[in-house]
Coordinates of C-alpha atoms (C1' of nucleotides) in Angstrom, one line a residue:
Chain A
M1 CA 149.4 -76.3 -6.6
T2 CA 148.4 -72.6 -6.8
I3 CA 147.6 -70.4 -9.8
L4 CA 151.0 -68.9 -9.3
D5 CA 152.7 -72.3 -9.7
W6 CA 150.6 -73.0 -12.8
T7 CA 151.5 -69.7 -14.5
E8 CA 155.1 -70.2 -13.4
R9 CA 155.3 -73.5 -15.1
F10 CA 153.3 -72.4 -18.0
H11 CA 155.7 -69.5 -18.6
G12 CA 158.5 -71.9 -18.2
T13 CA 157.4 -73.9 -21.1
S14 CA 156.6 -71.0 -23.3
R15 CA 159.6 -69.0 -22.2
L16 CA 157.8 -65.8 -21.4
P17 CA 159.7 -63.3 -19.2
K18 CA 158.9 -62.3 -15.7
A19 CA 157.0 -59.2 -16.5
V20 CA 154.5 -61.1 -18.5
R21 CA 154.3 -63.8 -15.9
D22 CA 153.4 -61.2 -13.3
R23 CA 150.6 -59.8 -15.4
L24 CA 149.2 -63.2 -16.2
R25 CA 149.3 -64.1 -12.6
T26 CA 146.9 -61.4 -11.7
A27 CA 144.6 -61.7 -14.7
A28 CA 144.6 -65.4 -15.5
R29 CA 142.0 -67.9 -14.5
I30 CA 142.4 -71.6 -14.5
V31 CA 139.9 -73.9 -16.2
R32 CA 139.9 -77.6 -16.5
C33 CA 138.3 -80.0 -18.9
P34 CA 138.1 -83.8 -18.6
K35 CA 139.3 -86.0 -21.3
G36 CA 136.8 -86.2 -24.1
G37 CA 135.1 -83.0 -23.2
Q38 CA 134.5 -80.2 -25.6
V39 CA 136.8 -77.3 -24.8
F40 CA 135.1 -75.0 -27.4
G41 CA 132.7 -75.4 -30.2
P42 CA 129.7 -73.9 -32.0
D43 CA 127.6 -74.1 -28.9
N44 CA 130.4 -73.2 -26.6
V45 CA 132.0 -70.0 -27.8
P46 CA 134.7 -68.7 -25.5
D47 CA 135.0 -65.0 -24.5
S48 CA 138.6 -65.3 -23.4
L49 CA 141.9 -66.3 -24.8
L50 CA 143.0 -69.8 -24.1
F51 CA 146.5 -70.9 -23.2
L52 CA 147.1 -74.5 -22.7
Y53 CA 149.0 -75.4 -19.6
D54 CA 148.6 -79.2 -19.6
G55 CA 147.2 -81.8 -21.9
R56 CA 146.3 -81.8 -25.5
I57 CA 143.4 -80.4 -27.5
R58 CA 142.3 -81.8 -30.9
V59 CA 140.8 -79.1 -33.1
S60 CA 138.6 -80.5 -35.9
Q61 CA 136.0 -79.4 -38.3
S62 CA 132.9 -81.4 -39.1
S63 CA 130.5 -81.4 -42.1
D64 CA 126.8 -81.5 -42.2
S65 CA 127.0 -85.0 -43.5
G66 CA 128.7 -86.2 -40.4
R67 CA 132.2 -86.5 -41.7
E68 CA 135.0 -84.8 -39.8
I69 CA 138.6 -83.7 -40.2
V70 CA 141.4 -82.9 -37.8
L71 CA 142.8 -79.4 -38.4
Y72 CA 145.6 -79.4 -35.8
R73 CA 146.5 -80.2 -32.2
V74 CA 147.2 -77.7 -29.4
E75 CA 150.0 -78.9 -27.1
A76 CA 150.9 -77.7 -23.6
G77 CA 152.5 -74.3 -23.7
E78 CA 150.7 -73.3 -26.8
S79 CA 147.8 -70.9 -27.4
C80 CA 144.6 -71.8 -29.2
V81 CA 144.2 -68.8 -31.5
L82 CA 141.3 -70.2 -33.4
T83 CA 139.1 -69.3 -30.4
T84 CA 140.3 -65.8 -30.7
A85 CA 139.7 -65.7 -34.4
C86 CA 136.2 -66.9 -34.0
M87 CA 135.7 -64.5 -31.1
L88 CA 136.7 -61.5 -33.1
A89 CA 135.1 -62.5 -36.4
E90 CA 131.8 -63.4 -34.7
E91 CA 131.1 -65.5 -37.7
A92 CA 129.5 -68.9 -37.8
Y93 CA 132.1 -71.6 -37.8
N94 CA 131.9 -75.3 -37.2
A95 CA 135.3 -76.0 -35.7
E96 CA 135.5 -77.6 -32.3
G97 CA 138.2 -78.3 -29.8
T98 CA 138.1 -81.7 -28.0
A99 CA 140.2 -82.6 -25.0
E100 CA 142.3 -85.6 -26.0
T101 CA 143.6 -85.8 -22.4
D102 CA 142.5 -84.1 -19.2
V103 CA 143.2 -80.5 -19.9
T104 CA 144.2 -77.6 -17.8
A105 CA 144.3 -74.2 -19.4
V106 CA 144.8 -70.6 -18.4
T107 CA 142.2 -68.2 -19.8
L108 CA 142.9 -64.5 -20.3
P109 CA 140.1 -62.0 -20.6
K110 CA 140.2 -59.8 -23.7
H111 CA 141.2 -56.6 -21.9
A112 CA 144.1 -58.3 -20.2
F113 CA 145.2 -59.8 -23.5
D114 CA 145.1 -56.4 -25.1
R115 CA 147.3 -54.9 -22.4
L116 CA 149.8 -57.7 -22.6
V117 CA 150.0 -57.5 -26.3
S118 CA 150.6 -53.8 -26.3
E119 CA 153.0 -53.7 -23.3
E120 CA 155.0 -56.8 -23.6
D121 CA 157.1 -57.4 -26.7
A122 CA 157.7 -61.1 -25.9
F123 CA 154.1 -61.8 -25.4
R124 CA 153.2 -60.1 -28.7
E125 CA 155.8 -62.2 -30.5
F126 CA 154.4 -65.3 -28.8
V127 CA 150.8 -64.5 -30.0
F128 CA 151.8 -63.6 -33.6
E129 CA 153.9 -66.7 -33.8
A130 CA 150.9 -68.8 -32.6
Y131 CA 148.7 -67.2 -35.3
S132 CA 151.4 -67.9 -37.9
R133 CA 151.8 -71.5 -37.0
R134 CA 148.1 -72.1 -37.2
L135 CA 147.9 -70.5 -40.6
I136 CA 150.7 -72.7 -41.8
D137 CA 149.0 -75.7 -40.3
L138 CA 145.9 -74.9 -42.2
L139 CA 147.8 -74.4 -45.4
R140 CA 149.2 -77.9 -44.9
V141 CA 145.7 -79.3 -44.4
V142 CA 144.4 -77.6 -47.5
D143 CA 147.4 -79.0 -49.5
D144 CA 146.8 -82.5 -48.2
V145 CA 143.1 -82.6 -48.7
A146 CA 143.2 -80.9 -52.1
F147 CA 146.2 -82.6 -53.6
G148 CA 147.3 -85.5 -51.4
H149 CA 146.8 -89.2 -51.9
L150 CA 145.0 -91.0 -49.2
D151 CA 147.3 -94.0 -48.8
I152 CA 150.3 -91.7 -48.3
R153 CA 148.4 -89.5 -45.9
L154 CA 147.2 -92.5 -43.9
A155 CA 150.7 -93.9 -43.7
E156 CA 152.0 -90.5 -42.5
R157 CA 149.3 -90.3 -39.9
L158 CA 149.9 -93.8 -38.6
L159 CA 153.5 -93.0 -38.0
V160 CA 152.7 -89.8 -36.3
L161 CA 150.0 -91.3 -34.1
A162 CA 152.3 -94.2 -33.2
G163 CA 155.0 -91.8 -32.1
G164 CA 157.7 -94.1 -30.7
R165 CA 155.5 -97.0 -30.1
E166 CA 154.9 -99.9 -32.5
Y167 CA 151.1 -99.9 -32.4
I168 CA 148.2 -97.5 -32.5
Q169 CA 145.0 -97.6 -30.5
A170 CA 142.4 -96.3 -32.9
T171 CA 139.3 -97.4 -34.8
H172 CA 139.1 -97.1 -38.5
Q173 CA 136.4 -94.4 -38.0
Q174 CA 138.8 -92.4 -35.8
L175 CA 141.5 -92.5 -38.5
A176 CA 139.0 -91.5 -41.1
S177 CA 138.1 -88.5 -39.0
E178 CA 141.8 -87.6 -38.8
L179 CA 142.0 -87.4 -42.6
G180 CA 138.5 -86.2 -43.4
T181 CA 137.5 -89.3 -45.3
A182 CA 135.1 -92.2 -44.9
R183 CA 135.6 -95.3 -42.7
E184 CA 135.3 -97.7 -45.7
V185 CA 138.1 -96.0 -47.5
V186 CA 140.4 -96.3 -44.5
S187 CA 139.4 -100.0 -44.1
R188 CA 140.3 -100.6 -47.7
I189 CA 143.7 -98.9 -47.5
L190 CA 144.5 -100.6 -44.2
Q191 CA 143.7 -104.0 -45.8
D192 CA 146.1 -103.1 -48.6
F193 CA 148.8 -102.3 -46.0
Q194 CA 148.1 -105.6 -44.3
K195 CA 148.4 -107.5 -47.5
R196 CA 151.7 -105.8 -48.1
E197 CA 152.7 -106.8 -44.5
M198 CA 153.3 -103.3 -43.3
I199 CA 150.8 -103.7 -40.4
T200 CA 148.6 -106.2 -38.6
Q201 CA 145.2 -105.3 -37.4
S202 CA 143.0 -106.2 -34.5
R203 CA 139.8 -104.6 -33.2
G204 CA 140.6 -101.0 -32.4
R205 CA 144.3 -101.5 -32.7
I206 CA 146.9 -101.4 -35.5
A207 CA 150.4 -102.8 -35.1
I208 CA 153.2 -101.5 -37.3
T209 CA 155.2 -104.5 -38.5
D210 CA 157.3 -102.7 -41.1
K211 CA 158.0 -99.2 -40.1
A212 CA 160.6 -98.7 -42.8
A213 CA 158.1 -99.5 -45.6
L214 CA 155.5 -97.2 -44.1
K215 CA 158.0 -94.4 -43.9
Q216 CA 159.0 -94.9 -47.5
L217 CA 155.4 -94.9 -48.6
A218 CA 154.7 -91.7 -46.5
Q219 CA 157.6 -89.9 -48.1
S220 CA 156.8 -90.8 -51.7
T221 CA 155.7 -87.3 -52.3
Chain B
M1 CA 149.5 -38.3 -55.8
T2 CA 151.9 -38.3 -52.9
I3 CA 152.6 -40.9 -50.3
L4 CA 150.5 -38.8 -47.9
D5 CA 147.6 -39.0 -50.2
W6 CA 147.9 -42.7 -50.5
T7 CA 148.0 -43.3 -46.8
E8 CA 145.2 -40.9 -46.3
R9 CA 143.0 -42.8 -48.6
F10 CA 144.2 -46.1 -47.5
H11 CA 143.3 -45.2 -43.9
G12 CA 140.1 -43.9 -45.1
T13 CA 139.1 -47.2 -46.5
S14 CA 140.2 -49.1 -43.4
R15 CA 139.0 -46.6 -41.0
L16 CA 142.2 -46.1 -39.1
P17 CA 142.4 -43.0 -36.9
K18 CA 144.8 -40.1 -37.3
A19 CA 147.5 -41.3 -35.0
V20 CA 148.0 -44.4 -36.9
R21 CA 147.9 -42.5 -40.2
D22 CA 150.6 -40.3 -39.0
R23 CA 152.9 -43.2 -38.0
L24 CA 152.2 -44.9 -41.3
R25 CA 153.0 -41.8 -43.2
T26 CA 156.5 -41.7 -41.9
A27 CA 157.3 -45.4 -42.1
A28 CA 155.3 -46.7 -45.1
R29 CA 156.7 -47.3 -48.5
I30 CA 154.7 -47.6 -51.7
V31 CA 155.2 -50.6 -54.0
R32 CA 153.4 -51.4 -57.2
C33 CA 152.9 -54.6 -59.1
P34 CA 151.5 -54.9 -62.6
K35 CA 148.5 -57.1 -63.4
G36 CA 149.6 -60.7 -63.5
G37 CA 152.7 -60.2 -61.5
Q38 CA 153.7 -62.2 -58.5
V39 CA 153.3 -60.0 -55.4
F40 CA 154.8 -62.7 -53.1
G41 CA 155.7 -66.3 -53.4
P42 CA 158.2 -69.0 -52.5
D43 CA 160.9 -67.2 -54.5
N44 CA 159.8 -63.8 -53.5
V45 CA 159.6 -63.7 -49.7
P46 CA 158.7 -60.3 -48.3
D47 CA 160.4 -58.8 -45.3
S48 CA 157.6 -56.3 -44.6
L49 CA 153.9 -56.2 -43.9
L50 CA 151.7 -55.6 -46.8
F51 CA 148.7 -53.4 -46.9
L52 CA 146.8 -53.2 -50.1
Y53 CA 145.8 -49.8 -51.2
D54 CA 144.4 -50.5 -54.6
G55 CA 143.7 -53.5 -56.8
R56 CA 143.2 -57.1 -55.9
I57 CA 145.5 -60.0 -55.0
R58 CA 144.6 -63.6 -55.5
V59 CA 146.3 -65.9 -53.0
S60 CA 146.6 -69.5 -54.2
Q61 CA 148.5 -72.7 -53.4
S62 CA 149.9 -75.0 -55.9
S63 CA 150.8 -78.7 -55.8
D64 CA 153.9 -80.5 -57.1
S65 CA 151.7 -82.1 -59.7
G66 CA 150.8 -78.7 -61.2
R67 CA 147.3 -78.3 -59.8
E68 CA 146.3 -75.2 -58.0
I69 CA 143.7 -73.8 -55.6
V70 CA 142.6 -70.3 -54.7
L71 CA 142.7 -69.7 -50.9
Y72 CA 141.3 -66.2 -50.8
R73 CA 141.5 -62.7 -52.3
V74 CA 142.9 -59.6 -50.8
E75 CA 140.9 -56.5 -51.6
A76 CA 141.9 -52.8 -51.3
G77 CA 142.0 -51.7 -47.7
E78 CA 142.9 -55.1 -46.4
S79 CA 146.2 -56.5 -45.2
C80 CA 147.8 -59.7 -46.4
V81 CA 148.7 -61.5 -43.2
L82 CA 149.8 -64.6 -44.9
T83 CA 153.0 -62.9 -45.8
T84 CA 153.5 -62.0 -42.2
A85 CA 152.8 -65.6 -41.1
C86 CA 155.4 -66.9 -43.5
M87 CA 157.8 -64.3 -42.5
L88 CA 157.6 -65.2 -38.9
A89 CA 157.3 -68.9 -39.3
E90 CA 160.3 -69.0 -41.7
E91 CA 158.9 -72.3 -42.9
A92 CA 158.7 -73.6 -46.4
Y93 CA 155.3 -72.8 -48.0
N94 CA 154.0 -72.9 -51.5
A95 CA 151.4 -70.2 -51.4
E96 CA 151.7 -67.3 -53.7
G97 CA 150.0 -64.0 -54.3
T98 CA 149.2 -62.9 -57.9
A99 CA 148.1 -59.4 -58.8
E100 CA 144.7 -59.8 -60.5
T101 CA 144.7 -56.1 -61.4
D102 CA 147.4 -53.5 -61.3
V103 CA 148.2 -53.3 -57.6
T104 CA 149.4 -50.6 -55.3
A105 CA 150.4 -51.5 -51.7
V106 CA 151.9 -49.9 -48.7
T107 CA 154.6 -51.9 -47.1
L108 CA 155.5 -51.5 -43.4
P109 CA 158.8 -52.7 -42.0
K110 CA 158.6 -55.1 -39.1
H111 CA 159.8 -52.6 -36.5
A112 CA 157.3 -50.0 -37.5
F113 CA 154.6 -52.7 -37.5
D114 CA 155.6 -53.7 -33.9
R115 CA 155.4 -50.1 -32.7
L116 CA 152.0 -49.5 -34.3
V117 CA 150.6 -52.7 -32.9
S118 CA 151.8 -51.9 -29.4
E119 CA 150.9 -48.2 -29.4
E120 CA 147.7 -48.0 -31.4
D121 CA 144.7 -50.0 -30.2
A122 CA 142.9 -49.4 -33.5
F123 CA 145.7 -50.8 -35.5
R124 CA 146.0 -53.8 -33.3
E125 CA 142.4 -54.5 -33.7
F126 CA 142.8 -54.1 -37.4
V127 CA 145.6 -56.6 -37.6
F128 CA 144.0 -59.2 -35.4
E129 CA 140.8 -58.9 -37.3
A130 CA 142.7 -59.5 -40.5
Y131 CA 144.3 -62.6 -39.1
S132 CA 140.9 -63.8 -37.9
R133 CA 139.3 -63.3 -41.2
R134 CA 142.0 -65.3 -43.0
L135 CA 141.8 -68.1 -40.6
I136 CA 138.0 -68.2 -41.2
D137 CA 138.6 -68.1 -44.9
L138 CA 140.9 -71.1 -44.7
L139 CA 138.4 -73.0 -42.6
R140 CA 135.9 -72.4 -45.3
V141 CA 138.4 -73.7 -48.0
V142 CA 139.1 -76.8 -45.9
D143 CA 135.4 -77.4 -45.5
D144 CA 134.7 -77.0 -49.2
V145 CA 137.6 -79.2 -50.4
A146 CA 137.1 -81.9 -47.8
F147 CA 133.3 -82.2 -47.8
G148 CA 131.9 -80.1 -50.7
H149 CA 130.5 -81.4 -54.0
L150 CA 132.1 -80.0 -57.1
D151 CA 129.0 -79.1 -59.0
I152 CA 127.8 -77.0 -56.1
R153 CA 131.1 -75.4 -55.6
L154 CA 131.4 -74.6 -59.3
A155 CA 127.9 -73.1 -59.4
E156 CA 128.8 -70.9 -56.4
R157 CA 132.0 -69.8 -58.0
L158 CA 130.4 -69.0 -61.3
L159 CA 128.0 -66.7 -59.5
V160 CA 130.7 -65.0 -57.4
L161 CA 132.9 -64.5 -60.4
A162 CA 130.1 -63.2 -62.5
G163 CA 129.3 -60.6 -59.8
G164 CA 126.5 -58.6 -61.3
R165 CA 127.2 -59.5 -64.9
E166 CA 125.6 -62.3 -66.8
Y167 CA 128.8 -63.8 -68.2
I168 CA 132.3 -64.9 -67.0
Q169 CA 135.5 -64.4 -68.8
A170 CA 137.5 -67.5 -67.8
T171 CA 138.9 -70.7 -69.2
H172 CA 138.0 -74.1 -67.8
Q173 CA 141.5 -74.4 -66.5
Q174 CA 141.2 -71.1 -64.6
L175 CA 138.0 -72.3 -63.0
A176 CA 139.6 -75.6 -62.1
S177 CA 142.4 -73.7 -60.4
E178 CA 139.9 -71.8 -58.4
L179 CA 138.5 -75.0 -57.0
G180 CA 141.6 -77.1 -56.8
T181 CA 140.5 -79.7 -59.3
A182 CA 141.3 -80.7 -62.9
R183 CA 140.2 -79.1 -66.1
E184 CA 138.5 -82.2 -67.4
V185 CA 136.3 -82.3 -64.4
V186 CA 135.2 -78.7 -64.8
S187 CA 134.6 -79.3 -68.5
R188 CA 132.3 -82.3 -67.6
I189 CA 130.3 -80.3 -65.1
L190 CA 130.0 -77.3 -67.3
Q191 CA 128.6 -79.5 -70.1
D192 CA 126.1 -80.8 -67.6
F193 CA 125.1 -77.3 -66.7
Q194 CA 124.8 -76.5 -70.4
K195 CA 122.5 -79.5 -71.0
R196 CA 120.4 -78.3 -68.2
E197 CA 120.3 -74.9 -69.9
M198 CA 121.8 -73.0 -67.0
I199 CA 124.7 -71.7 -69.1
T200 CA 126.0 -71.4 -72.6
Q201 CA 129.7 -71.7 -73.5
S202 CA 132.1 -70.2 -75.9
R203 CA 135.8 -70.2 -75.9
G204 CA 137.1 -68.6 -72.7
R205 CA 133.6 -67.3 -71.8
I206 CA 130.6 -68.6 -70.0
A207 CA 127.2 -66.9 -70.2
I208 CA 124.7 -67.5 -67.4
T209 CA 121.3 -68.1 -68.9
D210 CA 119.4 -69.3 -65.8
K211 CA 120.8 -67.5 -62.8
A212 CA 118.0 -68.7 -60.6
A213 CA 118.7 -72.4 -61.3
L214 CA 122.4 -71.9 -60.6
K215 CA 121.6 -70.2 -57.3
Q216 CA 119.3 -73.0 -56.3
L217 CA 122.0 -75.5 -57.1
A218 CA 124.6 -73.5 -55.3
Q219 CA 122.5 -73.3 -52.1
S220 CA 121.6 -77.0 -52.1
T221 CA 123.9 -77.5 -49.1
Chain C
dC1 C1' 143.6 -64.7 -97.3
dC2 C1' 146.5 -68.7 -96.0
dG3 C1' 148.9 -71.9 -93.3
dA4 C1' 151.6 -72.7 -89.1
dC5 C1' 151.3 -72.4 -84.4
dT6 C1' 149.2 -72.0 -79.9
dT7 C1' 145.6 -72.3 -76.8
dC8 C1' 141.3 -74.2 -75.4
dA9 C1' 137.8 -77.7 -75.1
dG10 C1' 135.9 -82.6 -75.8
dT11 C1' 136.3 -87.6 -75.2
dG12 C1' 137.0 -92.3 -73.7
dA13 C1' 139.2 -95.4 -70.7
dC14 C1' 140.7 -96.2 -66.4
dA15 C1' 142.1 -95.4 -61.3
dA16 C1' 141.1 -93.4 -56.9
dA17 C1' 137.9 -92.0 -53.6
dG18 C1' 133.1 -91.4 -51.6
dT19 C1' 128.4 -93.5 -50.7
dC20 C1' 125.1 -96.9 -49.6
dA21 C1' 123.4 -101.1 -47.8
dC22 C1' 124.2 -105.0 -45.6
dG23 C1' 126.2 -108.6 -42.8
dA24 C1' 129.7 -110.7 -39.9
dA25 C1' 132.8 -110.6 -36.2
dA26 C1' 134.5 -108.8 -31.7
dC27 C1' 133.4 -107.1 -27.3
dC28 C1' 130.4 -106.1 -23.1
dG29 C1' 127.2 -106.3 -19.3
dG30 C1' 124.3 -109.1 -17.1
Chain D
dC1 C1' 125.7 -117.9 -22.5
dC2 C1' 122.7 -114.2 -24.5
dG3 C1' 121.3 -110.0 -26.5
dG4 C1' 122.9 -105.6 -27.7
dT5 C1' 126.5 -102.6 -29.3
dT6 C1' 130.6 -101.4 -31.6
dT7 C1' 133.8 -102.3 -35.1
dC8 C1' 135.1 -104.1 -39.4
dG9 C1' 134.4 -106.3 -44.2
dT10 C1' 132.2 -106.3 -48.7
dG11 C1' 130.1 -105.4 -53.2
dA12 C1' 127.7 -102.2 -56.2
dC13 C1' 127.5 -97.9 -57.6
dT14 C1' 128.6 -92.7 -58.1
dT15 C1' 131.8 -89.0 -58.2
dT16 C1' 136.2 -87.3 -59.0
dG17 C1' 141.1 -87.5 -60.8
dT18 C1' 144.4 -89.0 -64.4
dC19 C1' 146.0 -89.9 -69.0
dA20 C1' 146.4 -89.8 -73.8
dC21 C1' 144.6 -88.1 -77.6
dT22 C1' 141.6 -85.3 -80.9
dG23 C1' 139.7 -81.5 -82.9
dA24 C1' 138.2 -76.7 -82.8
dA25 C1' 139.1 -71.8 -82.1
dG26 C1' 142.0 -68.0 -82.1
dT27 C1' 146.7 -65.7 -83.5
dC28 C1' 150.1 -64.1 -86.3
dG29 C1' 153.4 -63.5 -90.1
dG30 C1' 153.6 -63.3 -94.7

DNA sequence: CCGACTTCAGTGACAAAGTCACGAAACCGG
DNA sequence: CCGGTTTCGTGACTTTGTCACTGAAGTCGG
């Protein structure tokens, strides 16, 4: 599969027109990152824009005390604007991107990015929409952390992580890192869920036995 | 003072070049908002970009349960990109902007904004930098709320709000809204500060008596 | 100045969440 | 099967959030 094919398919998913595709084809470079690898982070500051072609990146922020919280996820066809932000701001930040699957991305040098933004309306729309979505995502995180109740947030997250399936492969620590809380707290709440027969637990795995009840809990404002 | 003067001075503060200034002069419109008014909010969704010429806007988010948290402040010469984000995303959001002083702003219709972004490098830089700064601001808020300790955050905020002065004109409720917590919690912590002789309190007013101690507390990671 | 009214702050009891220290159980490689 | 590692459970304690109520400090009309 050539770079051309990649950018073709990438543009297919993000619905960018041919003109943009042509520009990207000449300027873009392909980078890969194995599952579990750090795509970007405090040590690993990127100098290019990042467009995700395949895979999923988890963007999280960690505290000095070792706790962690997931900010959002970047899916295939999306751009990771946080890298841009940090690039431009040149400020210290402690957010990092982790490859949740094997990841293939298209990187675009700043000058090429500038040209595309100025010359291609569709690309510009795409970029601004990406920024907007992330801002909204972060607003949601702030709202959850500042005002949300943990049992509800955990129920929500279990349902999201399960997707269609009826189980989740994750440790209590991983769930705590999703929500920005401590493992013990997750353990307590999960035990409560178990007592109420909404889930059953085994090591590193949670089975949802009463999805309806979980949903009801998750939606109880 | 004419629109031209306003845009002149606005561009002066934000260091935009003449070409941008000319464009703005033709497309921009001046809006005002009295102190305490809502510049934007769930009910009051703007359809234009907002550039703050004079005054200060407090952007905060409120919960269903009546609590509130300040996300950041927009100072003169800055742009409020959150309005843009919400405009583009067309999603429900519960952030609102309140005029902390009498406010004068320049609004720019979307089409004019698009042209400027595509044709003027300096303006594009300005806009992207604004987005980046807000993203970073929100990262900081998330970090504080998720991992920070309230006494430290309150000490920080007291120092910031005091600026150079040795007192702060604010109720406990207002301070609680700054930090996204409850009034009672602020009252408790302030009483502690008072016992430790870092502040003295009177109704709606807090005097800092030991700035050094407050600073030390604020910096104790 | 007085009394009614509003706003602001203090308090105690309790619930929810975070921290710490420790131990038990499940898994893994040899 | 054994020793080491990871994951989970638990109790004690601290911090933070919630609720209901009290009193104190300002405001305003008369």
